[in-house]
Amino acid sequence: MPGFEVFGKEEKQQILEVLDTGVLFRYEFAEKRQGIYKVAEFEKQFAAYCGCRYAQAVSSGTAALRVAMAALGISPGDEVITQGFTFVATWEAILDAGAVPVFAEIDESLTMDPKDLEEKITSRTRAIIPVHMLGAPARIDAIMAVADKHGIPVIEDTAQACGATFKGRRLGTFGAMGIFSFDPVKTITTGEGGMIITDDEGLYRNCSEYHDHGHDHNPDLDRGLEGRRFIGFNYRMGELQGAIGLAQLAKLDDIIARQKEHKAAIRAALENVKGMTFRDVPDPNGDTATFLAFFLPDGPTAKAFNTALSEHQAGAIYFGNNTWHVYSKWEHLHGGLTLCRTGWPFKRGELGPNVSFPTDALPRTRAVFDRLLVFPIPVHMDADRRRSILSAIEAAAGVVA
Ligand SMILES: *Cc1c(COP(=O)(O)O)cnc(C)c1O
């Protein structure tokens, strides 16, 4: 599944080029760096790979979400709709912008249900963040149709689906902006890192300046003399990460091709299991195949099937136990737990009504999770390992027959 599996001599070579100059910072040091600009080059190649005009590298996927929202002008009291199945980072970034996360249900695509999205739009909705979970596309055409009808910008959280497409077009290029993560378990990794892509020059400039303390990046001035249009922050990526990103990006298509092959073999074996259904992937060709998600008719059957798989050393992940990615398990959100002395962002004082997030607010998402099993698909899987997984599936099929 992740880029760490393919970390090798290409990454080391890239890192050495940076170490040879000693310039770890993406800006400045024009003479010392001998023309080496790894982060800028990574941005350029990433934009070309996605088929978009601009890419802005940042320090993490969470930072990418935060910077994208800043670029859109998201403000305290605004509502931002995302989905009840995502990593906590998505709504942490919304809360950090002072905005209120609103959670839409997922369906069997394991991503945002476009009908529930439309029901959750209010006069305060200022952005929509669909999340392309587990390597495959959301119903991005239907989601964009709802967003466009209401004139609300979309930020695609593509952290888990780098390289994926929908009908031949890269994910992340449908909305006003797309964000990516290169953390240690993502499809390509830079250790920590993220990217924002867009075709909109104004949004790109906002991202570029906001992520670097407001520096206007005037090419004719020394950095110390640059101007500022607004207050920013520091979410910069460093040269070592940019260097690793270049080596990893060059391997992305090969990673995806290998995963697709492994996934197809395991999926074919699962098709013989009684009562088995698969995640509804809106465009299977666009899947990066980092995961294989499937359902059994109910929770107890899913658990029994997985116990049998585990007894044959091929256990899947039972998502009914997942605590980091599903709304019903986020006790710190439900409890309004915050370090802020005033209770912000749950208690909003004069900035608006308090907000709360009841545990049972997304029953359909929870029901989908109770029946869900997921195989992570590795990049490297030898013939022996594949055979042992296939025979484990055959044995476990007996439990549900
Ligand atoms: C990993 C992830 C992020 C955050 O990325 P980091 O680089 O770890 O900050 C955001 N959204 C989703 C869906 C993720 O899986």
Short mmCIF file of C-alpha atoms and ligand atoms in Angstrom, two decimals:
data_model
loop_
_atom_site.label_atom_id
_atom_site.label_comp_id
_atom_site.label_asym_id
_atom_site.label_seq_id
_atom_site.Cartn_x
_atom_site.Cartn_y
_atom_site.Cartn_z
CA MET A 1 0.00 0.00 0.00
CA PRO A 2 2.48 2.72 0.89
CA GLY A 3 5.47 4.43 -0.66
CA PHE A 4 7.71 3.27 2.19
CA GLU A 5 7.76 -0.16 0.60
CA VAL A 6 9.63 1.20 -2.42
CA PHE A 7 12.01 3.54 -0.57
CA GLY A 8 15.45 2.88 -2.04
CA LYS A 9 18.52 4.16 -3.78
CA GLU A 10 16.66 6.75 -5.87
CA GLU A 11 15.46 8.50 -2.70
CA LYS A 12 18.97 8.33 -1.20
CA GLN A 13 20.48 9.82 -4.35
CA GLN A 14 18.00 12.70 -4.28
CA ILE A 15 18.74 13.37 -0.61
CA LEU A 16 22.50 13.34 -1.24
CA GLU A 17 22.14 16.04 -3.89
CA VAL A 18 20.60 18.28 -1.23
CA LEU A 19 23.17 17.38 1.40
CA ASP A 20 25.97 18.19 -1.03
CA THR A 21 24.81 21.81 -1.16
CA GLY A 22 23.84 22.02 2.51
CA VAL A 23 20.77 24.10 1.61
CA LEU A 24 17.77 22.60 3.40
CA PHE A 25 15.46 25.60 2.87
CA ARG A 26 13.28 25.89 -0.23
CA TYR A 27 13.84 29.64 -0.63
CA GLU A 28 16.95 31.85 -0.67
CA PHE A 29 20.66 30.80 -0.74
CA ALA A 30 20.74 31.31 -4.53
CA GLU A 31 24.52 30.97 -4.86
CA LYS A 32 25.08 28.19 -2.39
CA ARG A 33 22.39 25.88 -3.78
CA GLN A 34 23.91 25.44 -7.25
CA GLY A 35 20.57 25.60 -9.01
CA ILE A 36 19.01 22.87 -6.86
CA TYR A 37 15.40 23.61 -5.92
CA LYS A 38 13.88 20.27 -4.93
CA VAL A 39 10.57 21.49 -3.49
CA ALA A 40 9.93 23.76 -6.48
CA GLU A 41 10.78 20.91 -8.86
CA PHE A 42 8.52 18.50 -6.94
CA GLU A 43 5.67 21.02 -7.25
CA LYS A 44 6.26 21.39 -10.96
CA GLN A 45 6.33 17.65 -11.60
CA PHE A 46 3.35 17.00 -9.33
CA ALA A 47 1.25 19.58 -11.19
CA ALA A 48 2.26 18.03 -14.52
CA TYR A 49 1.40 14.56 -13.23
CA CYS A 50 -2.06 15.74 -12.15
CA GLY A 51 -2.64 17.81 -15.28
CA CYS A 52 -3.25 21.06 -13.42
CA ARG A 53 -1.65 24.50 -13.48
CA TYR A 54 -0.40 24.97 -9.92
CA ALA A 55 0.88 22.89 -7.03
CA GLN A 56 1.91 24.19 -3.61
CA ALA A 57 3.91 21.90 -1.34
CA VAL A 58 3.34 22.16 2.42
CA SER A 59 4.45 20.44 5.62
CA SER A 60 1.62 17.87 5.84
CA GLY A 61 -1.75 16.87 4.44
CA THR A 62 -3.39 18.49 7.46
CA ALA A 63 -1.51 21.71 6.67
CA ALA A 64 -2.69 21.42 3.05
CA LEU A 65 -6.31 21.37 4.24
CA ARG A 66 -5.68 24.31 6.56
CA VAL A 67 -3.94 26.38 3.87
CA ALA A 68 -6.63 25.55 1.26
CA MET A 69 -9.31 26.80 3.64
CA ALA A 70 -7.34 29.96 4.37
CA ALA A 71 -7.02 30.54 0.60
CA LEU A 72 -10.81 30.33 0.26
CA GLY A 73 -11.31 32.80 3.10
CA ILE A 74 -13.06 30.32 5.41
CA SER A 75 -13.95 32.19 8.59
CA PRO A 76 -15.24 31.56 12.13
CA GLY A 77 -18.90 30.56 12.05
CA ASP A 78 -18.77 29.27 8.46
CA GLU A 79 -19.90 25.71 7.93
CA VAL A 80 -17.78 23.23 5.99
CA ILE A 81 -19.34 19.92 5.01
CA THR A 82 -17.24 16.78 5.00
CA GLN A 83 -18.09 13.10 5.53
CA GLY A 84 -18.37 10.83 8.58
CA PHE A 85 -15.68 8.49 7.25
CA THR A 86 -12.34 10.30 7.02
CA PHE A 87 -9.18 10.73 9.03
CA VAL A 88 -9.57 13.17 11.96
CA ALA A 89 -7.28 15.62 10.12
CA THR A 90 -10.10 16.72 7.81
CA TRP A 91 -12.29 18.11 10.56
CA GLU A 92 -9.36 19.19 12.78
CA ALA A 93 -8.39 21.56 9.95
CA ILE A 94 -11.99 22.85 9.69
CA LEU A 95 -12.11 23.53 13.44
CA ASP A 96 -8.65 25.12 13.30
CA ALA A 97 -9.99 27.58 10.71
CA GLY A 98 -12.66 28.52 13.26
CA ALA A 99 -15.33 26.95 11.07
CA VAL A 100 -17.91 24.32 12.02
CA PRO A 101 -17.58 20.84 10.49
CA VAL A 102 -20.86 19.36 9.28
CA PHE A 103 -20.79 15.63 8.59
CA ALA A 104 -22.57 13.95 5.69
CA GLU A 105 -23.32 10.24 5.63
CA ILE A 106 -21.33 7.89 3.46
CA ASP A 107 -22.89 5.19 1.29
CA GLU A 108 -21.43 1.93 0.00
CA SER A 109 -18.91 3.91 -2.05
CA LEU A 110 -17.39 4.59 1.42
CA THR A 111 -17.42 8.27 0.49
CA MET A 112 -19.83 11.18 0.67
CA ASP A 113 -23.46 10.43 -0.19
CA PRO A 114 -24.37 13.25 -2.63
CA LYS A 115 -28.03 13.20 -1.51
CA ASP A 116 -27.12 13.66 2.15
CA LEU A 117 -24.63 16.35 1.16
CA GLU A 118 -27.42 18.36 -0.44
CA GLU A 119 -29.60 17.99 2.66
CA LYS A 120 -26.82 19.36 4.87
CA ILE A 121 -26.24 22.55 2.88
CA THR A 122 -27.37 25.69 4.71
CA SER A 123 -26.99 29.42 4.10
CA ARG A 124 -23.74 29.22 6.11
CA THR A 125 -22.06 26.47 4.03
CA ARG A 126 -18.84 27.90 2.58
CA ALA A 127 -16.96 24.81 1.41
CA ILE A 128 -17.44 21.09 0.79
CA ILE A 129 -14.66 18.57 1.43
CA PRO A 130 -15.39 15.15 -0.07
CA VAL A 131 -12.74 12.58 0.84
CA HIS A 132 -11.56 9.97 -1.66
CA MET A 133 -11.07 7.23 0.92
CA LEU A 134 -8.94 4.10 0.67
CA GLY A 135 -7.41 4.86 -2.70
CA ALA A 136 -10.56 5.12 -4.82
CA PRO A 137 -12.72 7.95 -6.13
CA ALA A 138 -15.77 9.41 -4.44
CA ARG A 139 -18.92 10.11 -6.53
CA ILE A 140 -17.15 13.26 -7.57
CA ASP A 141 -19.39 14.01 -10.57
CA ALA A 142 -22.56 13.95 -8.48
CA ILE A 143 -20.86 15.85 -5.63
CA MET A 144 -19.61 18.56 -8.02
CA ALA A 145 -23.12 18.84 -9.50
CA VAL A 146 -24.59 19.54 -6.05
CA ALA A 147 -21.77 21.97 -5.16
CA ASP A 148 -22.05 23.86 -8.46
CA LYS A 149 -25.81 24.10 -8.18
CA HIS A 150 -25.36 25.87 -4.83
CA GLY A 151 -22.23 27.80 -5.85
CA ILE A 152 -20.09 26.30 -3.07
CA PRO A 153 -16.36 25.60 -3.62
CA VAL A 154 -15.06 22.05 -3.23
CA ILE A 155 -11.74 21.01 -1.71
CA GLU A 156 -11.06 17.38 -2.60
CA ASP A 157 -9.29 15.56 0.23
CA THR A 158 -7.19 13.27 -1.94
CA ALA A 159 -4.76 12.37 0.87
CA GLN A 160 -5.49 8.66 0.44
CA ALA A 161 -5.89 8.58 -3.34
CA CYS A 162 -2.74 10.09 -4.85
CA GLY A 163 -2.63 9.09 -8.51
CA ALA A 164 -6.28 8.00 -8.67
CA THR A 165 -8.55 9.16 -11.48
CA PHE A 166 -12.25 9.48 -12.26
CA LYS A 167 -13.14 8.88 -15.92
CA GLY A 168 -9.53 9.49 -16.93
CA ARG A 169 -9.06 12.73 -15.01
CA ARG A 170 -6.87 12.94 -11.86
CA LEU A 171 -8.65 13.27 -8.54
CA GLY A 172 -7.94 16.62 -6.96
CA THR A 173 -8.61 18.49 -10.23
CA PHE A 174 -12.43 18.45 -10.05
CA GLY A 175 -12.84 20.89 -7.16
CA ALA A 176 -11.47 24.40 -6.74
CA MET A 177 -8.53 22.73 -4.98
CA GLY A 178 -7.29 19.24 -4.21
CA ILE A 179 -5.07 18.29 -1.28
CA PHE A 180 -2.63 15.41 -0.81
CA SER A 181 -0.65 13.88 2.06
CA PHE A 182 2.78 12.28 1.92
CA ASP A 183 2.81 11.00 5.48
CA PRO A 184 4.49 7.65 6.28
CA VAL A 185 1.54 5.43 5.30
CA LYS A 186 0.39 7.19 2.14
CA THR A 187 0.81 5.94 -1.44
CA ILE A 188 3.87 8.12 -1.87
CA THR A 189 5.67 9.47 1.19
CA THR A 190 8.13 12.21 2.07
CA GLY A 191 8.11 11.31 5.78
CA GLU A 192 5.85 14.29 6.42
CA GLY A 193 4.48 16.49 3.69
CA GLY A 194 1.49 17.60 1.68
CA MET A 195 0.42 19.31 -1.54
CA ILE A 196 -2.38 21.57 -2.72
CA ILE A 197 -3.27 21.68 -6.40
CA THR A 198 -5.46 24.16 -8.27
CA ASP A 199 -6.00 25.76 -11.68
CA ASP A 200 -6.94 29.08 -10.09
CA GLU A 201 -4.06 31.56 -10.00
CA GLY A 202 -5.61 33.65 -7.23
CA LEU A 203 -6.12 30.63 -4.96
CA TYR A 204 -2.59 29.45 -5.72
CA ARG A 205 -1.13 32.82 -4.77
CA ASN A 206 -3.10 32.81 -1.55
CA CYS A 207 -1.72 29.35 -0.73
CA SER A 208 1.84 30.29 -1.66
CA GLU A 209 1.78 33.41 0.50
CA TYR A 210 -0.28 32.11 3.42
CA HIS A 211 1.91 29.02 3.87
CA ASP A 212 5.02 31.22 4.19
CA HIS A 213 4.20 34.01 6.67
CA GLY A 214 2.59 36.12 3.96
CA HIS A 215 5.77 36.50 1.85
CA ASP A 216 4.60 37.73 -1.56
CA HIS A 217 7.47 35.86 -3.28
CA ASN A 218 8.44 38.78 -5.49
CA PRO A 219 11.15 37.33 -7.75
CA ASP A 220 12.89 40.72 -8.03
CA LEU A 221 13.46 41.26 -4.32
CA ASP A 222 15.56 39.70 -1.60
CA ARG A 223 13.45 37.61 0.68
CA GLY A 224 13.93 40.05 3.55
CA LEU A 225 12.53 42.90 1.48
CA GLU A 226 9.45 41.08 0.17
CA GLY A 227 6.02 42.55 0.82
CA ARG A 228 2.91 41.02 2.40
CA ARG A 229 -0.76 41.23 1.39
CA PHE A 230 -2.03 39.51 4.53
CA ILE A 231 -1.02 37.62 7.65
CA GLY A 232 0.18 34.07 7.08
CA PHE A 233 1.76 31.20 8.97
CA ASN A 234 4.52 28.64 8.46
CA TYR A 235 3.51 25.42 6.73
CA ARG A 236 6.60 25.12 4.50
CA MET A 237 8.07 21.93 3.09
CA GLY A 238 11.86 21.53 3.32
CA GLU A 239 14.29 20.50 0.59
CA LEU A 240 14.92 16.99 1.95
CA GLN A 241 11.22 16.21 1.72
CA GLY A 242 11.00 17.73 -1.74
CA ALA A 243 13.92 15.55 -2.84
CA ILE A 244 12.27 12.37 -1.53
CA GLY A 245 9.00 13.42 -3.17
CA LEU A 246 10.67 13.57 -6.58
CA ALA A 247 11.98 10.02 -6.26
CA GLN A 248 8.64 8.73 -4.97
CA LEU A 249 6.54 10.47 -7.63
CA ALA A 250 8.62 8.77 -10.32
CA LYS A 251 7.53 5.42 -8.82
CA LEU A 252 3.83 6.20 -8.40
CA ASP A 253 2.52 4.64 -11.62
CA ASP A 254 4.46 1.45 -10.93
CA ILE A 255 3.14 1.31 -7.34
CA ILE A 256 -0.43 1.58 -8.64
CA ALA A 257 0.07 -1.02 -11.38
CA ARG A 258 1.47 -3.59 -8.92
CA GLN A 259 -1.29 -2.99 -6.41
CA LYS A 260 -3.95 -3.37 -9.08
CA GLU A 261 -2.61 -6.75 -10.03
CA HIS A 262 -2.57 -8.02 -6.42
CA LYS A 263 -5.99 -6.59 -5.72
CA ALA A 264 -7.56 -8.22 -8.77
CA ALA A 265 -6.31 -11.66 -7.69
CA ILE A 266 -7.63 -11.34 -4.12
CA ARG A 267 -10.92 -9.89 -5.29
CA ALA A 268 -11.47 -12.77 -7.69
CA ALA A 269 -11.11 -15.23 -4.79
CA LEU A 270 -13.56 -13.26 -2.63
CA GLU A 271 -16.19 -13.33 -5.36
CA ASN A 272 -16.86 -16.97 -4.53
CA VAL A 273 -17.79 -16.21 -0.91
CA LYS A 274 -21.51 -16.40 -0.19
CA GLY A 275 -23.17 -13.09 0.74
CA MET A 276 -20.07 -11.08 -0.14
CA THR A 277 -20.48 -7.66 -1.75
CA PHE A 278 -17.83 -5.13 -2.65
CA ARG A 279 -17.34 -1.45 -2.11
CA ASP A 280 -19.18 0.47 -4.84
CA VAL A 281 -16.27 2.16 -6.67
CA PRO A 282 -17.70 4.80 -9.06
CA ASP A 283 -14.86 4.26 -11.56
CA PRO A 284 -12.90 1.02 -10.93
CA ASN A 285 -10.31 1.99 -13.57
CA GLY A 286 -9.40 5.04 -11.52
CA ASP A 287 -8.76 3.06 -8.32
CA THR A 288 -5.16 3.05 -7.02
CA ALA A 289 -5.89 -0.34 -5.41
CA THR A 290 -4.25 0.52 -2.09
CA PHE A 291 -7.11 -1.26 -0.33
CA LEU A 292 -9.77 -3.85 -1.06
CA ALA A 293 -12.98 -3.12 0.86
CA PHE A 294 -15.83 -5.60 1.06
CA PHE A 295 -18.99 -6.27 3.04
CA LEU A 296 -20.64 -9.27 4.60
CA PRO A 297 -24.38 -9.25 5.26
CA ASP A 298 -24.04 -8.22 8.93
CA GLY A 299 -21.51 -7.45 11.67
CA PRO A 300 -21.36 -10.90 13.31
CA THR A 301 -20.80 -12.59 9.92
CA ALA A 302 -18.07 -10.08 9.04
CA LYS A 303 -16.33 -10.77 12.36
CA ALA A 304 -16.65 -14.54 12.01
CA PHE A 305 -15.26 -14.42 8.49
CA ASN A 306 -12.34 -12.31 9.63
CA THR A 307 -11.60 -14.60 12.58
CA ALA A 308 -11.35 -17.47 10.13
CA LEU A 309 -9.05 -15.44 7.87
CA SER A 310 -6.85 -14.61 10.87
CA GLU A 311 -6.61 -18.27 11.84
CA HIS A 312 -5.06 -18.75 8.40
CA GLN A 313 -2.64 -15.79 8.87
CA ALA A 314 -4.53 -13.59 6.42
CA GLY A 315 -6.75 -11.41 8.61
CA ALA A 316 -8.35 -8.31 7.10
CA ILE A 317 -9.09 -5.15 9.09
CA TYR A 318 -12.56 -5.15 10.68
CA PHE A 319 -13.64 -1.51 10.40
CA GLY A 320 -16.25 -1.88 13.14
CA ASN A 321 -13.25 -1.49 15.48
CA ASN A 322 -11.72 1.50 13.70
CA THR A 323 -11.47 4.54 16.01
CA TRP A 324 -9.50 7.09 13.95
CA HIS A 325 -11.63 7.28 10.81
CA VAL A 326 -15.31 7.08 11.69
CA TYR A 327 -17.56 9.69 13.25
CA SER A 328 -19.20 7.44 15.84
CA LYS A 329 -15.82 6.72 17.49
CA TRP A 330 -14.49 10.28 17.89
CA GLU A 331 -15.08 10.71 21.62
CA HIS A 332 -12.99 13.91 21.81
CA LEU A 333 -15.29 15.50 19.21
CA HIS A 334 -18.49 14.26 20.87
CA GLY A 335 -17.23 15.40 24.27
CA GLY A 336 -16.11 18.81 23.05
CA LEU A 337 -12.65 18.14 24.47
CA THR A 338 -10.26 21.02 23.81
CA LEU A 339 -7.23 22.58 25.46
CA CYS A 340 -8.75 26.02 25.07
CA ARG A 341 -9.55 27.58 28.44
CA THR A 342 -12.79 29.03 27.02
CA GLY A 343 -14.03 25.80 25.44
CA TRP A 344 -13.40 27.07 21.89
CA PRO A 345 -14.18 25.83 19.24
CA PHE A 346 -17.20 24.12 20.81
CA LYS A 347 -18.23 27.05 23.02
CA ARG A 348 -18.25 30.08 20.74
CA GLY A 349 -19.23 32.93 23.04
CA GLU A 350 -20.15 36.03 21.08
CA LEU A 351 -19.05 34.45 17.79
CA GLY A 352 -22.17 32.34 17.55
CA PRO A 353 -24.09 29.44 19.04
CA ASN A 354 -22.19 26.61 20.68
CA VAL A 355 -21.75 23.50 18.58
CA SER A 356 -22.08 19.85 19.54
CA PHE A 357 -21.58 16.56 17.76
CA PRO A 358 -23.86 13.81 19.10
CA THR A 359 -22.37 10.29 18.86
CA ASP A 360 -25.38 8.82 17.06
CA ALA A 361 -25.74 11.50 14.36
CA LEU A 362 -24.71 9.29 11.41
CA PRO A 363 -26.55 5.95 11.71
CA ARG A 364 -26.08 4.95 8.06
CA THR A 365 -22.31 5.47 8.19
CA ARG A 366 -22.16 3.38 11.34
CA ALA A 367 -24.24 0.60 9.78
CA VAL A 368 -21.93 0.46 6.75
CA PHE A 369 -18.93 0.20 9.09
CA ASP A 370 -20.34 -2.68 11.11
CA ARG A 371 -20.22 -4.97 8.03
CA LEU A 372 -16.97 -3.69 6.52
CA LEU A 373 -13.73 -5.60 6.11
CA VAL A 374 -10.65 -4.17 4.38
CA PHE A 375 -7.48 -5.76 3.04
CA PRO A 376 -4.54 -3.38 2.71
CA ILE A 377 -2.90 -4.22 -0.64
CA PRO A 378 0.90 -4.20 -0.55
CA VAL A 379 3.08 -3.09 -3.46
CA HIS A 380 5.22 -6.18 -3.06
CA MET A 381 3.55 -9.55 -2.68
CA ASP A 382 5.34 -12.71 -3.74
CA ALA A 383 3.56 -15.69 -5.25
CA ASP A 384 3.70 -17.66 -1.97
CA ARG A 385 2.05 -14.91 0.02
CA ARG A 386 -0.63 -14.47 -2.61
CA ARG A 387 -1.36 -18.20 -2.63
CA SER A 388 -1.64 -18.30 1.17
CA ILE A 389 -4.13 -15.41 1.16
CA LEU A 390 -6.22 -17.09 -1.54
CA SER A 391 -6.32 -20.37 0.36
CA ALA A 392 -7.20 -18.53 3.61
CA ILE A 393 -10.17 -16.99 1.77
CA GLU A 394 -11.23 -20.39 0.51
CA ALA A 395 -11.09 -21.82 4.05
CA ALA A 396 -12.92 -18.83 5.59
CA ALA A 397 -15.65 -19.08 2.94
CA GLY A 398 -16.80 -22.24 4.73
CA VAL A 399 -17.74 -20.15 7.81
CA VAL A 400 -20.36 -18.15 5.92
CA ALA A 401 -21.57 -20.87 3.55
C1 LIG B 1 -3.48 11.23 6.10
C2 LIG B 1 -4.72 12.02 5.89
C3 LIG B 1 -4.76 13.41 6.08
C4 LIG B 1 -3.68 14.18 6.76
O1 LIG B 1 -2.43 14.05 6.26
P1 LIG B 1 -1.13 14.23 7.19
O2 LIG B 1 -0.07 14.38 6.16
O3 LIG B 1 -0.97 12.98 8.01
O4 LIG B 1 -1.30 15.45 8.00
C5 LIG B 1 -5.91 14.09 5.73
N1 LIG B 1 -6.98 13.44 5.25
C6 LIG B 1 -6.99 12.11 5.08
C7 LIG B 1 -8.22 11.45 4.52
C8 LIG B 1 -5.87 11.34 5.41
O5 LIG B 1 -5.91 10.02 5.28
#
